[in-house]
PDB file of C-alpha atoms in Angstrom:
ATOM      1  CA  UNK A   1       3.315 -28.471  15.575  1.00 40.00           C
ATOM      2  CA  UNK A   2       0.850 -27.345  12.910  1.00 43.00           C
ATOM      3  CA  UNK A   3       3.619 -25.077  11.420  1.00 44.00           C
ATOM      4  CA  UNK A   4       4.423 -26.879   8.168  1.00 46.00           C
ATOM      5  CA  UNK A   5       6.046 -25.738   4.897  1.00 43.00           C
ATOM      6  CA  UNK A   6       3.727 -24.511   2.228  1.00 48.00           C
ATOM      7  CA  UNK A   7       6.147 -25.615  -0.474  1.00 48.00           C
ATOM      8  CA  UNK A   8       7.243 -29.093  -1.413  1.00 45.00           C
ATOM      9  CA  UNK A   9      10.760 -27.882  -2.101  1.00 57.00           C
ATOM     10  CA  UNK A  10      12.454 -26.180   0.769  1.00 69.00           C
ATOM     11  CA  UNK A  11      14.676 -24.283  -1.782  1.00 77.00           C
ATOM     12  CA  UNK A  12      11.578 -22.406  -2.926  1.00 77.00           C
ATOM     13  CA  UNK A  13      11.259 -21.094   0.702  1.00 77.00           C
ATOM     14  CA  UNK A  14      14.788 -19.896   0.667  1.00 82.00           C
ATOM     15  CA  UNK A  15      14.344 -18.262  -2.629  1.00 85.00           C
ATOM     16  CA  UNK A  16      11.023 -16.550  -1.445  1.00 84.00           C
ATOM     17  CA  UNK A  17      13.119 -15.308   1.665  1.00 86.00           C
ATOM     18  CA  UNK A  18      15.898 -13.992  -0.493  1.00 90.00           C
ATOM     19  CA  UNK A  19      13.588 -12.167  -2.806  1.00 90.00           C
ATOM     20  CA  UNK A  20      11.565 -10.665  -0.017  1.00 90.00           C
ATOM     21  CA  UNK A  21      14.700  -9.714   1.902  1.00 91.00           C
ATOM     22  CA  UNK A  22      16.135  -7.988  -1.155  1.00 94.00           C
ATOM     23  CA  UNK A  23      12.937  -6.108  -1.933  1.00 92.00           C
ATOM     24  CA  UNK A  24      12.488  -5.088   1.730  1.00 92.00           C
ATOM     25  CA  UNK A  25      15.989  -3.839   1.965  1.00 94.00           C
ATOM     26  CA  UNK A  26      15.933  -1.983  -1.276  1.00 95.00           C
ATOM     27  CA  UNK A  27      12.586  -0.502  -0.383  1.00 93.00           C
ATOM     28  CA  UNK A  28      13.530   0.646   3.068  1.00 94.00           C
ATOM     29  CA  UNK A  29      16.986   2.019   1.910  1.00 95.00           C
ATOM     30  CA  UNK A  30      15.502   3.736  -1.238  1.00 95.00           C
ATOM     31  CA  UNK A  31      12.527   5.268   0.380  1.00 94.00           C
ATOM     32  CA  UNK A  32      14.414   6.378   3.527  1.00 95.00           C
ATOM     33  CA  UNK A  33      16.933   8.170   1.254  1.00 95.00           C
ATOM     34  CA  UNK A  34      14.195   9.867  -0.657  1.00 92.00           C
ATOM     35  CA  UNK A  35      12.536  11.057   2.562  1.00 92.00           C
ATOM     36  CA  UNK A  36      15.999  12.243   3.952  1.00 92.00           C
ATOM     37  CA  UNK A  37      16.886  14.120   0.796  1.00 90.00           C
ATOM     38  CA  UNK A  38      13.496  15.952   0.495  1.00 88.00           C
ATOM     39  CA  UNK A  39      13.423  16.761   4.316  1.00 87.00           C
ATOM     40  CA  UNK A  40      17.013  18.076   4.103  1.00 85.00           C
ATOM     41  CA  UNK A  41      16.091  20.372   1.248  1.00 81.00           C
ATOM     42  CA  UNK A  42      13.230  21.830   2.941  1.00 70.00           C
ATOM     43  CA  UNK A  43      13.723  25.323   1.822  1.00 62.00           C
ATOM     44  CA  UNK A  44      13.926  24.080  -1.802  1.00 65.00           C
ATOM     45  CA  UNK A  45      10.892  21.794  -1.437  1.00 67.00           C
ATOM     46  CA  UNK A  46       8.551  21.960  -4.433  1.00 79.00           C
ATOM     47  CA  UNK A  47       4.960  20.936  -4.608  1.00 82.00           C
ATOM     48  CA  UNK A  48       5.982  17.843  -6.519  1.00 83.00           C
ATOM     49  CA  UNK A  49       8.553  16.871  -3.831  1.00 88.00           C
ATOM     50  CA  UNK A  50       5.769  17.074  -1.203  1.00 90.00           C
ATOM     51  CA  UNK A  51       3.806  14.584  -3.122  1.00 92.00           C
ATOM     52  CA  UNK A  52       6.894  12.403  -3.572  1.00 92.00           C
ATOM     53  CA  UNK A  53       7.481  12.541   0.125  1.00 93.00           C
ATOM     54  CA  UNK A  54       3.997  11.231   0.769  1.00 94.00           C
ATOM     55  CA  UNK A  55       4.705   8.516  -1.768  1.00 94.00           C
ATOM     56  CA  UNK A  56       7.957   7.503  -0.183  1.00 95.00           C
ATOM     57  CA  UNK A  57       6.237   7.432   3.356  1.00 94.00           C
ATOM     58  CA  UNK A  58       3.397   5.204   2.108  1.00 93.00           C
ATOM     59  CA  UNK A  59       5.831   2.846   0.291  1.00 92.00           C
ATOM     60  CA  UNK A  60       8.048   2.796   3.403  1.00 94.00           C
ATOM     61  CA  UNK A  61       5.193   1.922   5.684  1.00 92.00           C
ATOM     62  CA  UNK A  62       4.128  -0.922   3.516  1.00 89.00           C
ATOM     63  CA  UNK A  63       7.607  -2.325   3.456  1.00 90.00           C
ATOM     64  CA  UNK A  64       8.411  -1.793   7.205  1.00 87.00           C
ATOM     65  CA  UNK A  65       5.109  -2.932   8.605  1.00 86.00           C
ATOM     66  CA  UNK A  66       3.692  -5.491   6.153  1.00 84.00           C
ATOM     67  CA  UNK A  67       6.468  -7.330   4.300  1.00 86.00           C
ATOM     68  CA  UNK A  68       8.146  -9.332   7.010  1.00 84.00           C
ATOM     69  CA  UNK A  69       4.890 -10.683   8.682  1.00 86.00           C
ATOM     70  CA  UNK A  70       3.622 -11.610   5.147  1.00 85.00           C
ATOM     71  CA  UNK A  71       6.863 -13.542   4.498  1.00 84.00           C
ATOM     72  CA  UNK A  72       6.661 -15.349   7.775  1.00 82.00           C
ATOM     73  CA  UNK A  73       3.109 -16.389   7.205  1.00 82.00           C
ATOM     74  CA  UNK A  74       3.853 -17.554   3.661  1.00 79.00           C
ATOM     75  CA  UNK A  75       6.919 -19.590   4.462  1.00 80.00           C
ATOM     76  CA  UNK A  76       5.640 -21.125   7.753  1.00 77.00           C
ATOM     77  CA  UNK A  77       1.989 -21.424   6.395  1.00 76.00           C
ATOM     78  CA  UNK A  78       0.910 -20.113   9.848  1.00 79.00           C
ATOM     79  CA  UNK A  79      -0.109 -16.929  11.403  1.00 83.00           C
ATOM     80  CA  UNK A  80       1.517 -16.193  14.705  1.00 83.00           C
ATOM     81  CA  UNK A  81       0.593 -12.576  15.429  1.00 85.00           C
ATOM     82  CA  UNK A  82      -3.076 -12.800  16.883  1.00 86.00           C
ATOM     83  CA  UNK A  83      -6.414 -11.875  15.652  1.00 88.00           C
ATOM     84  CA  UNK A  84      -5.893  -8.138  16.346  1.00 91.00           C
ATOM     85  CA  UNK A  85      -2.896  -7.860  14.163  1.00 90.00           C
ATOM     86  CA  UNK A  86      -4.473 -10.148  11.541  1.00 90.00           C
ATOM     87  CA  UNK A  87      -7.090  -7.347  11.055  1.00 90.00           C
ATOM     88  CA  UNK A  88      -4.509  -4.617  11.346  1.00 91.00           C
ATOM     89  CA  UNK A  89      -2.217  -5.955   8.711  1.00 90.00           C
ATOM     90  CA  UNK A  90      -5.038  -7.080   6.289  1.00 90.00           C
ATOM     91  CA  UNK A  91      -6.466  -3.450   6.596  1.00 92.00           C
ATOM     92  CA  UNK A  92      -3.144  -1.704   6.408  1.00 92.00           C
ATOM     93  CA  UNK A  93      -1.828  -3.165   3.277  1.00 91.00           C
ATOM     94  CA  UNK A  94      -4.492  -2.024   0.899  1.00 92.00           C
ATOM     95  CA  UNK A  95      -4.589   1.458   2.695  1.00 94.00           C
ATOM     96  CA  UNK A  96      -1.033   2.219   1.915  1.00 94.00           C
ATOM     97  CA  UNK A  97      -1.238   0.849  -1.611  1.00 92.00           C
ATOM     98  CA  UNK A  98      -4.385   3.033  -2.162  1.00 93.00           C
ATOM     99  CA  UNK A  99      -2.351   5.986  -0.834  1.00 94.00           C
ATOM    100  CA  UNK A 100       0.417   5.372  -3.085  1.00 94.00           C
ATOM    101  CA  UNK A 101      -1.924   4.970  -6.242  1.00 94.00           C
ATOM    102  CA  UNK A 102      -3.853   7.978  -5.493  1.00 95.00           C
ATOM    103  CA  UNK A 103      -0.832   9.956  -4.828  1.00 94.00           C
ATOM    104  CA  UNK A 104       0.373   9.106  -8.287  1.00 94.00           C
ATOM    105  CA  UNK A 105      -2.957  10.214  -9.575  1.00 93.00           C
ATOM    106  CA  UNK A 106      -2.804  13.647  -7.825  1.00 92.00           C
ATOM    107  CA  UNK A 107       0.789  14.070  -9.233  1.00 91.00           C
ATOM    108  CA  UNK A 108      -0.763  13.411 -12.833  1.00 91.00           C
ATOM    109  CA  UNK A 109      -3.475  15.899 -12.119  1.00 87.00           C
ATOM    110  CA  UNK A 110      -1.152  18.615 -10.863  1.00 86.00           C
ATOM    111  CA  UNK A 111       1.262  18.215 -13.813  1.00 84.00           C
ATOM    112  CA  UNK A 112      -1.611  18.290 -16.226  1.00 82.00           C
ATOM    113  CA  UNK A 113      -2.799  21.687 -14.978  1.00 78.00           C
ATOM    114  CA  UNK A 114       0.758  22.995 -14.513  1.00 78.00           C
ATOM    115  CA  UNK A 115       1.338  22.296 -18.222  1.00 78.00           C
ATOM    116  CA  UNK A 116      -2.122  23.144 -19.763  1.00 78.00           C
ATOM    117  CA  UNK A 117      -3.133  26.075 -17.480  1.00 73.00           C
ATOM    118  CA  UNK A 118       0.337  27.277 -16.353  1.00 65.00           C
ATOM    119  CA  UNK A 119      -0.800  30.781 -15.072  1.00 62.00           C
ATOM    120  CA  UNK A 120      -4.090  29.681 -13.569  1.00 66.00           C
ATOM    121  CA  UNK A 121      -2.499  26.814 -11.732  1.00 63.00           C
ATOM    122  CA  UNK A 122       0.171  28.953 -10.067  1.00 66.00           C
ATOM    123  CA  UNK A 123      -2.682  30.596  -8.220  1.00 67.00           C
ATOM    124  CA  UNK A 124      -3.978  27.499  -6.536  1.00 69.00           C
ATOM    125  CA  UNK A 125      -0.948  25.040  -6.711  1.00 72.00           C
ATOM    126  CA  UNK A 126       0.451  26.012  -3.295  1.00 80.00           C
ATOM    127  CA  UNK A 127       1.987  23.865  -0.609  1.00 81.00           C
ATOM    128  CA  UNK A 128      -1.239  24.339   1.540  1.00 85.00           C
ATOM    129  CA  UNK A 129      -3.218  22.889  -1.510  1.00 87.00           C
ATOM    130  CA  UNK A 130      -0.726  19.974  -1.687  1.00 89.00           C
ATOM    131  CA  UNK A 131      -1.139  19.302   2.083  1.00 91.00           C
ATOM    132  CA  UNK A 132      -4.952  19.323   1.455  1.00 93.00           C
ATOM    133  CA  UNK A 133      -4.790  16.847  -1.432  1.00 93.00           C
ATOM    134  CA  UNK A 134      -2.349  14.537   0.528  1.00 95.00           C
ATOM    135  CA  UNK A 135      -4.990  14.659   3.418  1.00 96.00           C
ATOM    136  CA  UNK A 136      -7.704  13.784   0.970  1.00 95.00           C
ATOM    137  CA  UNK A 137      -5.744  10.967  -0.458  1.00 96.00           C
ATOM    138  CA  UNK A 138      -5.325   9.431   3.016  1.00 96.00           C
ATOM    139  CA  UNK A 139      -9.003   9.857   3.719  1.00 96.00           C
ATOM    140  CA  UNK A 140      -9.972   8.112   0.587  1.00 94.00           C
ATOM    141  CA  UNK A 141      -7.527   5.271   1.374  1.00 94.00           C
ATOM    142  CA  UNK A 142      -8.561   4.848   4.896  1.00 95.00           C
ATOM    143  CA  UNK A 143     -12.381   5.050   4.235  1.00 94.00           C
ATOM    144  CA  UNK A 144     -12.508   3.078   1.029  1.00 91.00           C
ATOM    145  CA  UNK A 145     -10.751   0.042   2.692  1.00 91.00           C
ATOM    146  CA  UNK A 146     -12.688  -0.112   5.990  1.00 90.00           C
ATOM    147  CA  UNK A 147     -14.687  -3.201   4.898  1.00 86.00           C
ATOM    148  CA  UNK A 148     -11.587  -5.402   5.051  1.00 86.00           C
ATOM    149  CA  UNK A 149     -11.149  -4.757   8.667  1.00 84.00           C
ATOM    150  CA  UNK A 150     -14.250  -6.922   9.165  1.00 86.00           C
ATOM    151  CA  UNK A 151     -13.499  -9.574   6.536  1.00 87.00           C
ATOM    152  CA  UNK A 152     -10.316 -11.019   7.931  1.00 89.00           C
ATOM    153  CA  UNK A 153      -9.847 -13.141  11.150  1.00 88.00           C
ATOM    154  CA  UNK A 154      -7.457 -15.490  12.769  1.00 87.00           C
ATOM    155  CA  UNK A 155      -8.865 -18.854  12.053  1.00 84.00           C
ATOM    156  CA  UNK A 156      -7.673 -22.628  12.438  1.00 79.00           C
ATOM    157  CA  UNK A 157      -7.306 -24.357   9.153  1.00 73.00           C
ATOM    158  CA  UNK A 158      -6.661 -27.974  10.393  1.00 66.00           C
ATOM    159  CA  UNK A 159      -6.885 -30.127  13.462  1.00 60.00           C
ATOM    160  CA  UNK A 160      -3.289 -29.753  14.580  1.00 60.00           C
ATOM    161  CA  UNK A 161      -3.397 -26.044  15.665  1.00 62.00           C
ATOM    162  CA  UNK A 162      -2.516 -24.540  12.175  1.00 74.00           C
ATOM    163  CA  UNK A 163      -3.546 -20.774  12.324  1.00 84.00           C
ATOM    164  CA  UNK A 164      -3.972 -18.333   9.311  1.00 84.00           C
ATOM    165  CA  UNK A 165      -5.150 -14.916   8.892  1.00 86.00           C
ATOM    166  CA  UNK A 166      -8.026 -15.442   6.162  1.00 85.00           C
ATOM    167  CA  UNK A 167     -11.350 -13.981   5.221  1.00 85.00           C
ATOM    168  CA  UNK A 168     -14.230 -15.460   7.121  1.00 84.00           C
ATOM    169  CA  UNK A 169     -17.067 -14.429   4.760  1.00 84.00           C
ATOM    170  CA  UNK A 170     -18.578 -16.578   1.902  1.00 84.00           C
ATOM    171  CA  UNK A 171     -16.808 -16.754  -1.462  1.00 84.00           C
ATOM    172  CA  UNK A 172     -19.316 -14.373  -3.167  1.00 88.00           C
ATOM    173  CA  UNK A 173     -18.700 -11.679  -0.601  1.00 86.00           C
ATOM    174  CA  UNK A 174     -14.970 -11.966  -1.089  1.00 85.00           C
ATOM    175  CA  UNK A 175     -15.395 -11.992  -4.781  1.00 89.00           C
ATOM    176  CA  UNK A 176     -17.469  -8.832  -4.711  1.00 90.00           C
ATOM    177  CA  UNK A 177     -14.951  -7.280  -2.371  1.00 87.00           C
ATOM    178  CA  UNK A 178     -12.103  -8.124  -4.786  1.00 88.00           C
ATOM    179  CA  UNK A 179     -13.844  -6.470  -7.534  1.00 92.00           C
ATOM    180  CA  UNK A 180     -14.491  -3.473  -5.454  1.00 90.00           C
ATOM    181  CA  UNK A 181     -10.954  -3.246  -4.361  1.00 87.00           C
ATOM    182  CA  UNK A 182      -9.618  -3.656  -7.928  1.00 90.00           C
ATOM    183  CA  UNK A 183     -11.729  -0.775  -8.995  1.00 92.00           C
ATOM    184  CA  UNK A 184     -10.941   1.536  -6.203  1.00 87.00           C
ATOM    185  CA  UNK A 185      -7.294   0.676  -5.775  1.00 86.00           C
ATOM    186  CA  UNK A 186      -6.404   0.048  -9.471  1.00 89.00           C
ATOM    187  CA  UNK A 187      -8.752   1.123 -12.110  1.00 93.00           C
ATOM    188  CA  UNK A 188      -9.906   4.558 -10.749  1.00 93.00           C
ATOM    189  CA  UNK A 189      -6.403   6.006 -10.275  1.00 92.00           C
ATOM    190  CA  UNK A 190      -5.194   4.241 -13.404  1.00 92.00           C
ATOM    191  CA  UNK A 191      -8.022   5.835 -15.334  1.00 93.00           C
ATOM    192  CA  UNK A 192      -7.117   9.220 -14.001  1.00 91.00           C
ATOM    193  CA  UNK A 193      -3.463   8.879 -14.945  1.00 92.00           C
ATOM    194  CA  UNK A 194      -4.269   7.422 -18.417  1.00 92.00           C
ATOM    195  CA  UNK A 195      -6.646  10.262 -19.251  1.00 90.00           C
ATOM    196  CA  UNK A 196      -4.431  13.133 -17.973  1.00 85.00           C
ATOM    197  CA  UNK A 197      -1.120  11.783 -19.332  1.00 82.00           C
ATOM    198  CA  UNK A 198      -2.842  10.970 -22.634  1.00 78.00           C
ATOM    199  CA  UNK A 199      -4.134  14.420 -23.288  1.00 70.00           C
TER     200      UNK A 199
END
């Protein structure tokens, strides 16, 4: 008991399940194919392909780890995976989103210098440099999202045993964090890409 449908019409639950499963299947299949192709062409792997591999891995991680628990909690209106995984899933989602966003920003940076400073860029645009940039991307993604690991907790939302994975801090704290997350996860990489692709 305590596990109730969030929607008034059950058909909406079925539609949500279908949409999630389609997106989940396409994401798993598409990103797995990209990873397999890039790994298979290891000898021909370019710097861009190295970044695309990282992008595919982060997207695959988001789909494989986060989508199904999110779907379950939305449809059943109940969190059933415990407090530890509540914190893990709440933290992991923005981490992999940030990794994807900053990988795209790094690709824009690399392409800009490859076009505008072709001969100079060839000196430092090596595979080692690409690995260093990817490591930096993940460090930024991991560190910048550390606050969320302390903001979410498994909590009871009614007297019938209903459980949810939700923030446990006052509204103004969560509002401030949402602004911070929007800037870090969206506006900063978007600004970098806009400036570099617009020049």
